CSV table of N, CA and C and ligand atoms in Angstrom, one decimal:
chain,number,residue,atom,x,y,z
A,1,MET,N,98.1,113.4,102.8
A,1,MET,CA,97.3,113.4,101.7
A,1,MET,C,98.2,112.5,100.9
A,2,ILE,N,97.9,111.9,99.8
A,2,ILE,CA,98.1,111.5,98.9
A,2,ILE,C,98.4,112.6,97.4
A,3,ASN,N,99.5,112.4,97.1
A,3,ASN,CA,99.8,113.2,95.8
A,3,ASN,C,99.5,112.5,94.7
A,4,PRO,N,97.9,112.8,94.6
A,4,PRO,CA,97.8,111.9,93.2
A,4,PRO,C,98.7,112.1,91.4
A,5,LYS,N,99.6,113.3,91.5
A,5,LYS,CA,100.8,113.0,90.7
A,5,LYS,C,101.9,111.9,91.3
A,6,ARG,N,102.0,111.5,92.1
A,6,ARG,CA,103.3,110.6,92.7
A,6,ARG,C,103.0,109.4,92.1
A,7,THR,N,104.0,108.6,91.4
A,7,THR,CA,103.7,107.1,91.0
A,7,THR,C,103.9,106.4,92.7
A,8,ILE,N,102.1,105.4,92.3
A,8,ILE,CA,102.7,104.8,94.0
A,8,ILE,C,103.1,103.4,93.3
A,9,GLU,N,104.2,102.9,94.2
A,9,GLU,CA,104.0,101.4,93.4
A,9,GLU,C,104.0,100.4,95.0
A,10,ILE,N,104.0,99.1,94.5
A,10,ILE,CA,103.5,98.6,95.5
A,10,ILE,C,104.7,97.3,95.3
A,11,THR,N,105.1,96.6,96.5
A,11,THR,CA,106.4,95.3,96.5
A,11,THR,C,105.1,94.4,97.6
A,12,ALA,N,104.8,93.6,96.4
A,12,ALA,CA,104.2,92.5,97.3
A,12,ALA,C,105.0,91.2,97.4
A,13,ILE,N,104.6,90.6,98.4
A,13,ILE,CA,106.0,88.8,98.9
A,13,ILE,C,105.3,88.1,99.1
A,14,ASP,N,104.9,86.9,98.2
A,14,ASP,CA,104.1,85.7,99.0
A,14,ASP,C,105.3,84.8,98.7
A,15,PRO,N,105.5,83.5,99.0
A,15,PRO,CA,105.7,81.9,98.6
A,15,PRO,C,104.8,80.9,98.1
A,16,LYS,N,103.8,81.4,97.5
A,16,LYS,CA,102.5,80.8,96.8
A,16,LYS,C,101.7,81.4,96.1
A,17,ALA,N,102.2,82.0,94.7
A,17,ALA,CA,101.7,82.3,94.0
A,17,ALA,C,100.2,82.2,93.8
A,18,GLU,N,99.8,81.0,94.4
A,18,GLU,CA,98.4,81.2,93.8
A,18,GLU,C,97.5,82.3,94.4
A,19,TRP,N,97.9,82.2,96.0
A,19,TRP,CA,96.7,83.8,96.4
A,19,TRP,C,96.7,84.9,96.1
A,20,TYR,N,98.4,85.1,95.4
A,20,TYR,CA,98.0,86.8,94.4
A,20,TYR,C,97.3,86.2,93.5
A,21,GLU,N,97.6,85.1,92.4
A,21,GLU,CA,96.5,84.8,91.6
A,21,GLU,C,95.1,85.0,91.8
A,22,ILE,N,94.7,84.8,93.0
A,22,ILE,CA,93.5,85.1,93.7
A,22,ILE,C,92.9,86.4,93.3
A,23,GLY,N,93.6,86.9,93.8
A,23,GLY,CA,93.5,88.8,94.1
A,23,GLY,C,93.8,89.6,92.8
A,24,LEU,N,94.0,88.6,92.0
A,24,LEU,CA,94.8,89.4,90.6
A,24,LEU,C,93.9,89.3,89.4
A,25,PRO,N,92.6,88.8,89.5
A,25,PRO,CA,91.4,89.1,88.2
A,25,PRO,C,91.2,90.5,88.8
A,26,PHE,N,90.9,90.8,90.2
A,26,PHE,CA,90.1,92.0,91.1
A,26,PHE,C,91.4,93.5,90.2
A,27,ILE,N,92.6,93.3,90.4
A,27,ILE,CA,94.0,94.3,90.2
A,27,ILE,C,93.8,94.3,89.0
A,28,LYS,N,93.8,93.1,87.9
A,28,LYS,CA,93.3,93.6,86.4
A,28,LYS,C,92.6,95.0,86.4
A,29,ARG,N,91.0,94.5,87.1
A,29,ARG,CA,89.9,94.6,86.5
A,29,ARG,C,90.0,96.9,86.9
A,30,ALA,N,90.6,96.8,88.6
A,30,ALA,CA,90.9,98.0,88.6
A,30,ALA,C,91.8,98.8,88.3
A,31,GLY,N,92.7,98.1,86.9
A,31,GLY,CA,93.0,98.8,86.1
A,31,GLY,C,94.9,99.0,86.7
A,32,VAL,N,95.5,98.3,87.8
A,32,VAL,CA,96.7,98.6,88.7
A,32,VAL,C,97.8,97.3,88.5
A,33,GLU,N,97.8,96.2,87.8
A,33,GLU,CA,98.6,95.8,87.6
A,33,GLU,C,100.2,96.2,87.6
A,34,HIS,N,99.9,97.0,86.9
A,34,HIS,CA,101.8,97.8,86.7
A,34,HIS,C,102.2,98.6,87.7
A,35,LYS,N,101.2,98.4,88.5
A,35,LYS,CA,101.7,99.3,89.9
A,35,LYS,C,102.3,98.0,90.7
A,36,ILE,N,101.8,96.8,90.7
A,36,ILE,CA,102.4,95.9,91.6
A,36,ILE,C,103.3,95.0,90.9
A,37,ASP,N,104.2,94.9,92.3
A,37,ASP,CA,105.4,94.0,91.8
A,37,ASP,C,105.7,93.0,93.0
A,38,PHE,N,104.9,92.0,91.8
A,38,PHE,CA,104.7,90.6,92.8
A,38,PHE,C,106.4,89.4,93.0
A,39,ILE,N,106.6,89.5,94.3
A,39,ILE,CA,107.7,88.7,94.4
A,39,ILE,C,108.2,87.3,95.2
A,40,HIS,N,107.9,86.4,94.3
A,40,HIS,CA,107.4,84.7,94.6
A,40,HIS,C,108.4,84.2,95.4
A,41,SER,N,108.4,84.7,96.6
A,41,SER,CA,109.2,83.9,97.5
A,41,SER,C,109.3,84.5,99.4
A,42,PRO,N,109.7,83.5,99.9
A,42,PRO,CA,109.7,84.3,101.2
A,42,PRO,C,109.9,85.5,101.4
A,43,ALA,N,109.4,86.2,102.3
A,43,ALA,CA,109.5,87.3,102.9
A,43,ALA,C,110.7,88.4,103.1
A,44,LEU,N,111.5,87.2,104.1
A,44,LEU,CA,112.8,87.3,104.5
A,44,LEU,C,114.0,88.0,104.0
A,45,PRO,N,114.7,87.1,103.1
A,45,PRO,CA,115.5,87.2,102.5
A,45,PRO,C,115.2,88.8,101.1
A,46,VAL,N,114.3,88.7,100.8
A,46,VAL,CA,113.8,89.8,100.2
A,46,VAL,C,113.9,91.1,100.5
A,47,LEU,N,113.5,91.2,101.8
A,47,LEU,CA,113.6,92.4,102.2
A,47,LEU,C,115.1,92.4,102.9
A,48,ASP,N,115.9,91.6,103.2
A,48,ASP,CA,117.3,91.4,103.1
A,48,ASP,C,118.1,92.0,101.8
A,49,TYR,N,117.6,91.9,100.8
A,49,TYR,CA,118.2,92.2,99.5
A,49,TYR,C,117.6,93.4,99.0
A,50,LEU,N,116.6,94.2,99.2
A,50,LEU,CA,115.9,95.2,99.3
A,50,LEU,C,117.3,96.5,100.2
A,51,LEU,N,117.4,95.8,101.3
A,51,LEU,CA,118.8,96.8,101.8
A,51,LEU,C,119.6,96.7,101.8
A,52,LEU,N,119.9,95.5,101.0
A,52,LEU,CA,122.0,95.6,100.2
A,52,LEU,C,121.4,96.2,99.0
A,53,GLN,N,120.0,96.4,98.5
A,53,GLN,CA,119.8,97.2,97.2
A,53,GLN,C,119.9,98.9,97.6
A,54,GLU,N,120.3,98.9,99.0
A,54,GLU,CA,120.0,100.3,99.4
A,54,GLU,C,118.8,100.9,99.8
A,55,LYS,N,118.1,100.2,99.6
A,55,LYS,CA,116.0,100.8,99.7
A,55,LYS,C,116.1,101.5,101.1
A,56,GLU,N,116.8,101.5,102.0
A,56,GLU,CA,116.7,101.9,102.7
A,56,GLU,C,115.8,103.4,103.4
A,57,GLY,N,114.8,103.2,104.3
A,57,GLY,CA,113.7,104.8,103.9
A,57,GLY,C,112.9,105.1,103.0
A,58,SER,N,112.8,104.1,101.7
A,58,SER,CA,112.0,104.1,100.5
A,58,SER,C,110.7,103.7,100.6
A,59,PHE,N,110.0,102.9,101.7
A,59,PHE,CA,108.7,103.1,102.2
A,59,PHE,C,107.7,103.4,102.2
A,60,ASP,N,106.4,104.0,102.2
A,60,ASP,CA,105.8,104.8,103.0
A,60,ASP,C,104.9,103.6,104.0
A,61,PHE,N,105.1,102.7,103.9
A,61,PHE,CA,103.8,101.7,104.2
A,61,PHE,C,104.3,100.3,104.3
A,62,ALA,N,104.0,99.4,104.9
A,62,ALA,CA,104.5,98.0,105.2
A,62,ALA,C,103.1,97.5,105.8
A,63,PHE,N,102.2,96.2,104.9
A,63,PHE,CA,101.1,95.4,106.1
A,63,PHE,C,102.2,93.9,105.6
A,64,VAL,N,101.9,93.3,106.9
A,64,VAL,CA,103.0,92.1,107.8
A,64,VAL,C,101.5,91.3,107.9
A,65,ASP,N,101.6,90.4,107.6
A,65,ASP,CA,100.3,89.5,108.3
A,65,ASP,C,101.1,87.5,106.9
A,66,ALA,N,102.1,87.5,107.5
A,66,ALA,CA,103.1,86.0,106.8
A,66,ALA,C,103.5,86.0,108.2
A,67,ASP,N,104.4,84.6,107.4
A,67,ASP,CA,104.9,83.7,109.1
A,67,ASP,C,105.2,84.5,110.8
A,68,LYS,N,103.8,84.0,111.6
A,68,LYS,CA,104.5,84.8,112.9
A,68,LYS,C,105.7,84.6,113.5
A,69,HIS,N,106.1,83.8,113.2
A,69,HIS,CA,107.7,83.6,114.0
A,69,HIS,C,108.2,84.3,113.6
A,70,ASN,N,108.1,84.8,112.4
A,70,ASN,CA,109.1,86.2,111.6
A,70,ASN,C,108.9,87.2,112.0
A,71,TYR,N,107.8,87.9,112.7
A,71,TYR,CA,107.7,89.5,113.0
A,71,TYR,C,108.6,90.2,113.9
A,72,GLY,N,109.6,89.2,114.5
A,72,GLY,CA,110.5,90.4,115.2
A,72,GLY,C,111.3,90.8,113.9
A,73,ASN,N,111.4,89.3,113.2
A,73,ASN,CA,112.6,90.0,112.3
A,73,ASN,C,112.3,90.5,110.8
A,74,TYR,N,110.9,90.7,110.9
A,74,TYR,CA,110.7,92.0,109.6
A,74,TYR,C,110.6,93.4,110.5
A,75,HIS,N,109.9,93.3,111.6
A,75,HIS,CA,110.5,94.3,111.8
A,75,HIS,C,111.6,94.8,112.5
A,76,ASP,N,112.4,94.3,112.4
A,76,ASP,CA,114.2,94.5,112.7
A,76,ASP,C,114.6,94.8,111.3
A,77,ARG,N,114.3,94.6,109.8
A,77,ARG,CA,114.1,95.2,108.7
A,77,ARG,C,113.6,96.3,108.4
A,78,LEU,N,111.9,96.2,108.6
A,78,LEU,CA,111.5,97.2,108.2
A,78,LEU,C,111.4,98.7,109.2
A,79,MET,N,112.4,98.4,110.1
A,79,MET,CA,112.4,99.6,110.7
A,79,MET,C,113.7,100.6,110.1
A,80,LYS,N,114.2,100.2,108.8
A,80,LYS,CA,115.3,100.4,108.2
A,80,LYS,C,114.7,100.5,107.1
A,81,LEU,N,113.4,100.3,106.0
A,81,LEU,CA,113.0,100.0,105.0
A,81,LEU,C,111.8,101.3,104.8
A,82,VAL,N,110.9,101.4,106.2
A,82,VAL,CA,110.1,102.3,105.8
A,82,VAL,C,110.6,103.6,106.6
A,83,LYS,N,110.6,105.0,105.7
A,83,LYS,CA,111.0,106.1,106.0
A,83,LYS,C,110.1,106.4,108.2
A,84,VAL,N,111.3,107.6,108.0
A,84,VAL,CA,110.7,108.0,109.7
A,84,VAL,C,109.3,108.8,109.5
A,85,GLY,N,108.0,108.5,109.7
A,85,GLY,CA,106.9,109.0,109.3
A,85,GLY,C,105.8,108.2,108.5
A,86,GLY,N,106.4,106.6,107.9
A,86,GLY,CA,106.2,106.0,107.8
A,86,GLY,C,105.1,105.1,108.8
A,87,VAL,N,104.4,103.7,108.2
A,87,VAL,CA,103.4,103.4,109.0
A,87,VAL,C,103.7,101.9,109.0
A,88,ILE,N,104.3,101.0,109.6
A,88,ILE,CA,104.1,99.3,109.6
A,88,ILE,C,102.6,99.1,110.3
A,89,ILE,N,102.3,98.3,108.9
A,89,ILE,CA,100.8,97.3,110.2
A,89,ILE,C,101.2,95.8,110.4
A,90,TYR,N,100.8,95.7,111.2
A,90,TYR,CA,101.4,94.0,112.1
A,90,TYR,C,99.8,93.6,112.1
A,91,ASP,N,99.7,92.3,111.2
A,91,ASP,CA,98.2,91.3,111.3
A,91,ASP,C,98.5,90.9,112.9
A,92,ASN,N,96.9,89.9,113.4
A,92,ASN,CA,97.2,88.9,114.2
A,92,ASN,C,97.8,89.2,115.5
A,93,VAL,N,98.0,90.7,115.3
A,93,VAL,CA,98.6,90.7,116.5
A,93,VAL,C,97.6,90.4,118.5
A,94,LEU,N,96.5,89.4,118.1
A,94,LEU,CA,95.7,89.3,119.4
A,94,LEU,C,95.6,88.0,119.0
A,95,TRP,N,96.1,87.2,118.6
A,95,TRP,CA,96.0,85.3,118.3
A,95,TRP,C,94.7,84.5,118.3
A,96,GLY,N,93.3,85.5,118.2
A,96,GLY,CA,92.4,84.9,118.9
A,96,GLY,C,92.4,85.4,120.1
A,97,GLY,N,92.6,86.1,120.9
A,97,GLY,CA,92.3,86.7,121.7
A,97,GLY,C,93.5,85.7,123.0
A,98,THR,N,93.9,84.7,122.6
A,98,THR,CA,95.3,84.4,123.3
A,98,THR,C,96.3,84.6,124.3
A,99,VAL,N,96.6,86.1,123.5
A,99,VAL,CA,97.7,86.7,124.0
A,99,VAL,C,97.2,87.2,125.3
A,100,ALA,N,95.5,87.6,125.7
A,100,ALA,CA,95.5,87.9,126.8
A,100,ALA,C,95.0,87.3,128.0
A,101,ASN,N,95.2,85.8,127.5
A,101,ASN,CA,95.2,84.6,128.5
A,101,ASN,C,95.7,83.3,128.1
A,102,PRO,N,97.1,82.9,128.5
A,102,PRO,CA,97.9,82.1,127.3
A,102,PRO,C,97.3,81.0,127.7
A,103,ASP,N,97.1,81.1,129.3
A,103,ASP,CA,96.9,79.2,129.9
A,103,ASP,C,95.5,79.5,129.6
A,104,GLY,N,94.6,79.4,129.2
A,104,GLY,CA,93.1,79.9,129.2
A,104,GLY,C,92.2,78.7,128.4
A,105,ASP,N,93.3,78.4,127.1
A,105,ASP,CA,92.5,77.2,126.3
A,105,ASP,C,93.1,75.7,126.4
A,106,ILE,N,93.3,75.1,127.6
A,106,ILE,CA,94.1,73.9,127.4
A,106,ILE,C,94.0,73.4,126.2
A,107,ASN,N,92.7,73.4,125.4
A,107,ASN,CA,93.2,72.7,124.2
A,107,ASN,C,93.7,72.8,122.8
A,108,LEU,N,94.5,74.0,122.8
A,108,LEU,CA,94.7,75.2,121.6
A,108,LEU,C,96.1,74.0,121.6
A,109,PRO,N,96.2,73.8,120.0
A,109,PRO,CA,96.9,72.9,120.1
A,109,PRO,C,98.6,73.7,120.4
A,110,ALA,N,99.6,72.8,120.3
A,110,ALA,CA,100.7,73.4,120.7
A,110,ALA,C,101.6,74.2,119.5
A,111,ASP,N,101.1,74.1,118.4
A,111,ASP,CA,101.9,75.1,117.2
A,111,ASP,C,101.3,76.5,117.5
A,112,LYS,N,100.2,76.4,117.5
A,112,LYS,CA,98.9,77.9,118.4
A,112,LYS,C,99.7,78.4,119.3
A,113,LYS,N,99.7,77.4,120.1
A,113,LYS,CA,99.9,78.2,121.7
A,113,LYS,C,101.4,78.9,121.3
A,114,MET,N,102.2,77.9,120.7
A,114,MET,CA,103.6,78.6,120.4
A,114,MET,C,103.7,79.5,119.9
A,115,ILE,N,102.8,80.3,118.8
A,115,ILE,CA,102.5,81.6,118.1
A,115,ILE,C,102.1,82.2,119.4
A,116,THR,N,101.1,81.7,119.7
A,116,THR,CA,100.3,82.8,121.0
A,116,THR,C,101.5,83.7,121.9
A,117,MET,N,102.8,82.5,122.7
A,117,MET,CA,104.0,82.7,122.7
A,117,MET,C,104.8,83.6,122.6
A,118,MET,N,105.0,83.7,120.8
A,118,MET,CA,105.6,85.0,120.0
A,118,MET,C,105.1,86.0,120.1
A,119,ALA,N,103.6,86.3,119.8
A,119,ALA,CA,102.9,87.1,119.7
A,119,ALA,C,102.6,88.1,120.8
A,120,ILE,N,103.0,87.1,122.4
A,120,ILE,CA,102.9,88.1,123.4
A,120,ILE,C,104.3,88.8,123.7
A,121,GLU,N,105.6,88.2,122.9
A,121,GLU,CA,106.8,88.6,123.1
A,121,GLU,C,106.9,89.7,122.0
A,122,PHE,N,106.5,89.3,120.9
A,122,PHE,CA,106.3,90.7,119.9
A,122,PHE,C,105.9,92.0,120.3
A,123,ASN,N,104.5,91.3,120.5
A,123,ASN,CA,103.8,92.6,121.7
A,123,ASN,C,104.3,93.6,122.5
A,124,ARG,N,105.0,92.7,123.2
A,124,ARG,CA,105.7,93.6,124.7
A,124,ARG,C,107.2,94.6,124.0
A,125,ARG,N,108.1,93.7,123.0
A,125,ARG,CA,109.4,94.5,122.2
A,125,ARG,C,108.7,95.4,121.0
A,126,ILE,N,107.7,95.5,120.7
A,126,ILE,CA,107.3,96.4,119.8
A,126,ILE,C,106.4,97.7,120.5
A,127,ALA,N,105.9,97.3,121.9
A,127,ALA,CA,105.6,98.3,122.7
A,127,ALA,C,106.6,98.9,124.0
A,128,ASP,N,107.9,98.8,124.0
A,128,ASP,CA,109.2,98.8,124.6
A,128,ASP,C,109.7,99.7,123.4
A,129,ASP,N,109.8,99.6,122.0
A,129,ASP,CA,110.4,100.2,121.1
A,129,ASP,C,110.4,101.8,120.9
A,130,GLU,N,111.0,102.5,121.4
A,130,GLU,CA,110.7,103.7,121.1
A,130,GLU,C,111.4,104.5,119.8
A,131,ARG,N,111.0,104.2,118.9
A,131,ARG,CA,111.3,104.2,117.7
A,131,ARG,C,110.1,104.3,116.2
A,132,VAL,N,108.9,103.7,117.8
A,132,VAL,CA,107.6,103.8,117.2
A,132,VAL,C,106.5,104.3,118.1
A,133,GLU,N,105.2,104.9,117.4
A,133,GLU,CA,104.8,105.0,118.4
A,133,GLU,C,103.5,104.4,117.9
A,134,ILE,N,103.1,103.3,118.7
A,134,ILE,CA,101.8,102.2,118.5
A,134,ILE,C,100.9,102.9,118.6
A,135,CYS,N,99.7,101.8,118.3
A,135,CYS,CA,98.2,102.1,118.6
A,135,CYS,C,97.4,100.5,118.3
A,136,VAL,N,97.3,99.9,119.3
A,136,VAL,CA,96.3,98.1,118.5
A,136,VAL,C,95.0,98.4,118.5
A,137,ALA,N,94.6,98.2,117.1
A,137,ALA,CA,93.3,97.9,116.8
A,137,ALA,C,92.8,96.7,117.2
A,138,PRO,N,91.8,96.8,117.6
A,138,PRO,CA,90.7,95.2,118.1
A,138,PRO,C,89.8,95.0,117.6
A,139,VAL,N,90.4,95.0,116.0
A,139,VAL,CA,89.7,94.8,115.2
A,139,VAL,C,89.9,93.0,114.4
A,140,GLY,N,89.1,92.2,113.7
A,140,GLY,CA,89.3,91.0,113.5
A,140,GLY,C,90.4,89.9,114.2
A,141,ASP,N,91.6,90.1,113.9
A,141,ASP,CA,92.9,88.9,115.1
A,141,ASP,C,93.2,90.5,115.4
A,142,GLY,N,93.4,91.4,115.2
A,142,GLY,CA,94.2,92.3,115.9
A,142,GLY,C,95.4,93.0,115.3
A,143,LEU,N,95.1,94.6,115.1
A,143,LEU,CA,96.3,95.2,114.5
A,143,LEU,C,97.0,96.0,115.1
A,144,THR,N,98.3,96.3,115.5
A,144,THR,CA,99.0,97.1,115.8
A,144,THR,C,99.6,97.5,114.6
A,145,ILE,N,98.8,99.0,114.6
A,145,ILE,CA,99.5,100.1,113.9
A,145,ILE,C,100.4,100.9,114.4
A,146,CYS,N,101.8,101.1,113.4
A,146,CYS,CA,103.2,101.4,114.1
A,146,CYS,C,103.9,102.8,113.0
A,147,ARG,N,104.0,103.7,113.7
A,147,ARG,CA,104.4,104.6,113.0
A,147,ARG,C,105.8,105.2,113.5
A,148,ARG,N,106.6,104.5,112.7
A,148,ARG,CA,108.3,105.2,112.8
A,148,ARG,C,108.3,106.6,113.3
A,149,VAL,N,108.6,106.8,114.7
A,149,VAL,CA,108.9,108.5,114.6
A,149,VAL,C,110.6,108.8,114.3
A,150,SER,N,111.1,108.2,114.6
A,150,SER,CA,112.9,107.7,114.6
A,150,SER,C,113.5,106.5,114.1
B,201,LIG,C1,97.3,85.2,106.1
B,201,LIG,S1,97.5,84.8,104.7
B,201,LIG,C2,97.2,86.2,104.4
B,201,LIG,C3,96.0,87.2,103.7
B,201,LIG,C4,96.2,88.6,103.4
B,201,LIG,N1,97.1,89.6,103.9
B,201,LIG,C5,94.7,89.1,103.5
B,201,LIG,O1,94.7,89.6,104.4
B,201,LIG,O2,94.1,88.5,102.6
B,201,LIG,C6,99.1,84.3,104.6
B,201,LIG,C7,99.8,84.7,103.6
B,201,LIG,O3,102.0,84.8,104.3
B,201,LIG,C8,102.1,83.9,102.8
B,201,LIG,N2,103.0,83.6,103.9
B,201,LIG,C9,103.9,82.5,104.4
B,201,LIG,N3,104.5,82.2,104.9
B,201,LIG,C10,105.6,82.9,104.2
B,201,LIG,C11,106.7,83.8,104.2
B,201,LIG,N4,107.9,83.0,105.1
B,201,LIG,N5,107.0,85.1,103.4
B,201,LIG,C12,106.1,85.8,102.9
B,201,LIG,N6,104.9,85.3,103.0
B,201,LIG,C13,104.2,84.2,103.3
B,201,LIG,C14,101.0,82.5,102.9
B,201,LIG,O4,101.6,82.1,101.5
B,201,LIG,C15,99.6,83.1,102.8
B,201,LIG,O5,99.7,84.2,101.9
């Protein structure tokens, strides 16, 4: 349960500020702009920087929906940054359903097929990771809800 007295802060990272700017009017209208620290950068170096800043275990939640080929690298860092009991959600883990039948669509472009193979590898890896409990929600493009247990 959320403690209403606790200050909630969000770190949002994106190398394309225009995507954040699309949401910004709504964030402002909701009066929560001051709670969001937008960092204009690729995510991976920022996660490394947060670890250097000794932010281990200081995040309750992380949502990952960026460059798919780095999901494994994000997981390595987030398993340190998110506290035990915290939750990480990974988007697009079903990659249009192609993970269930990677050879099913011969017209799939090579770059999309590469992401299919990366998604399969990532899904296997996270399923074998004893530090987390996971559940795949087959909504949208598939979300893996991942709770850090150790
Ligand atoms: C699918 S969109 C995310 C949309 C958003 N999560 C939503 O549901 O509306 C992917 C985003 O990842 C960003 N992105 C791409 N490469 C990235 C990286 N290396 N680090 C962080 N964000 C990245 C893109 O600029 C884009 O805004």
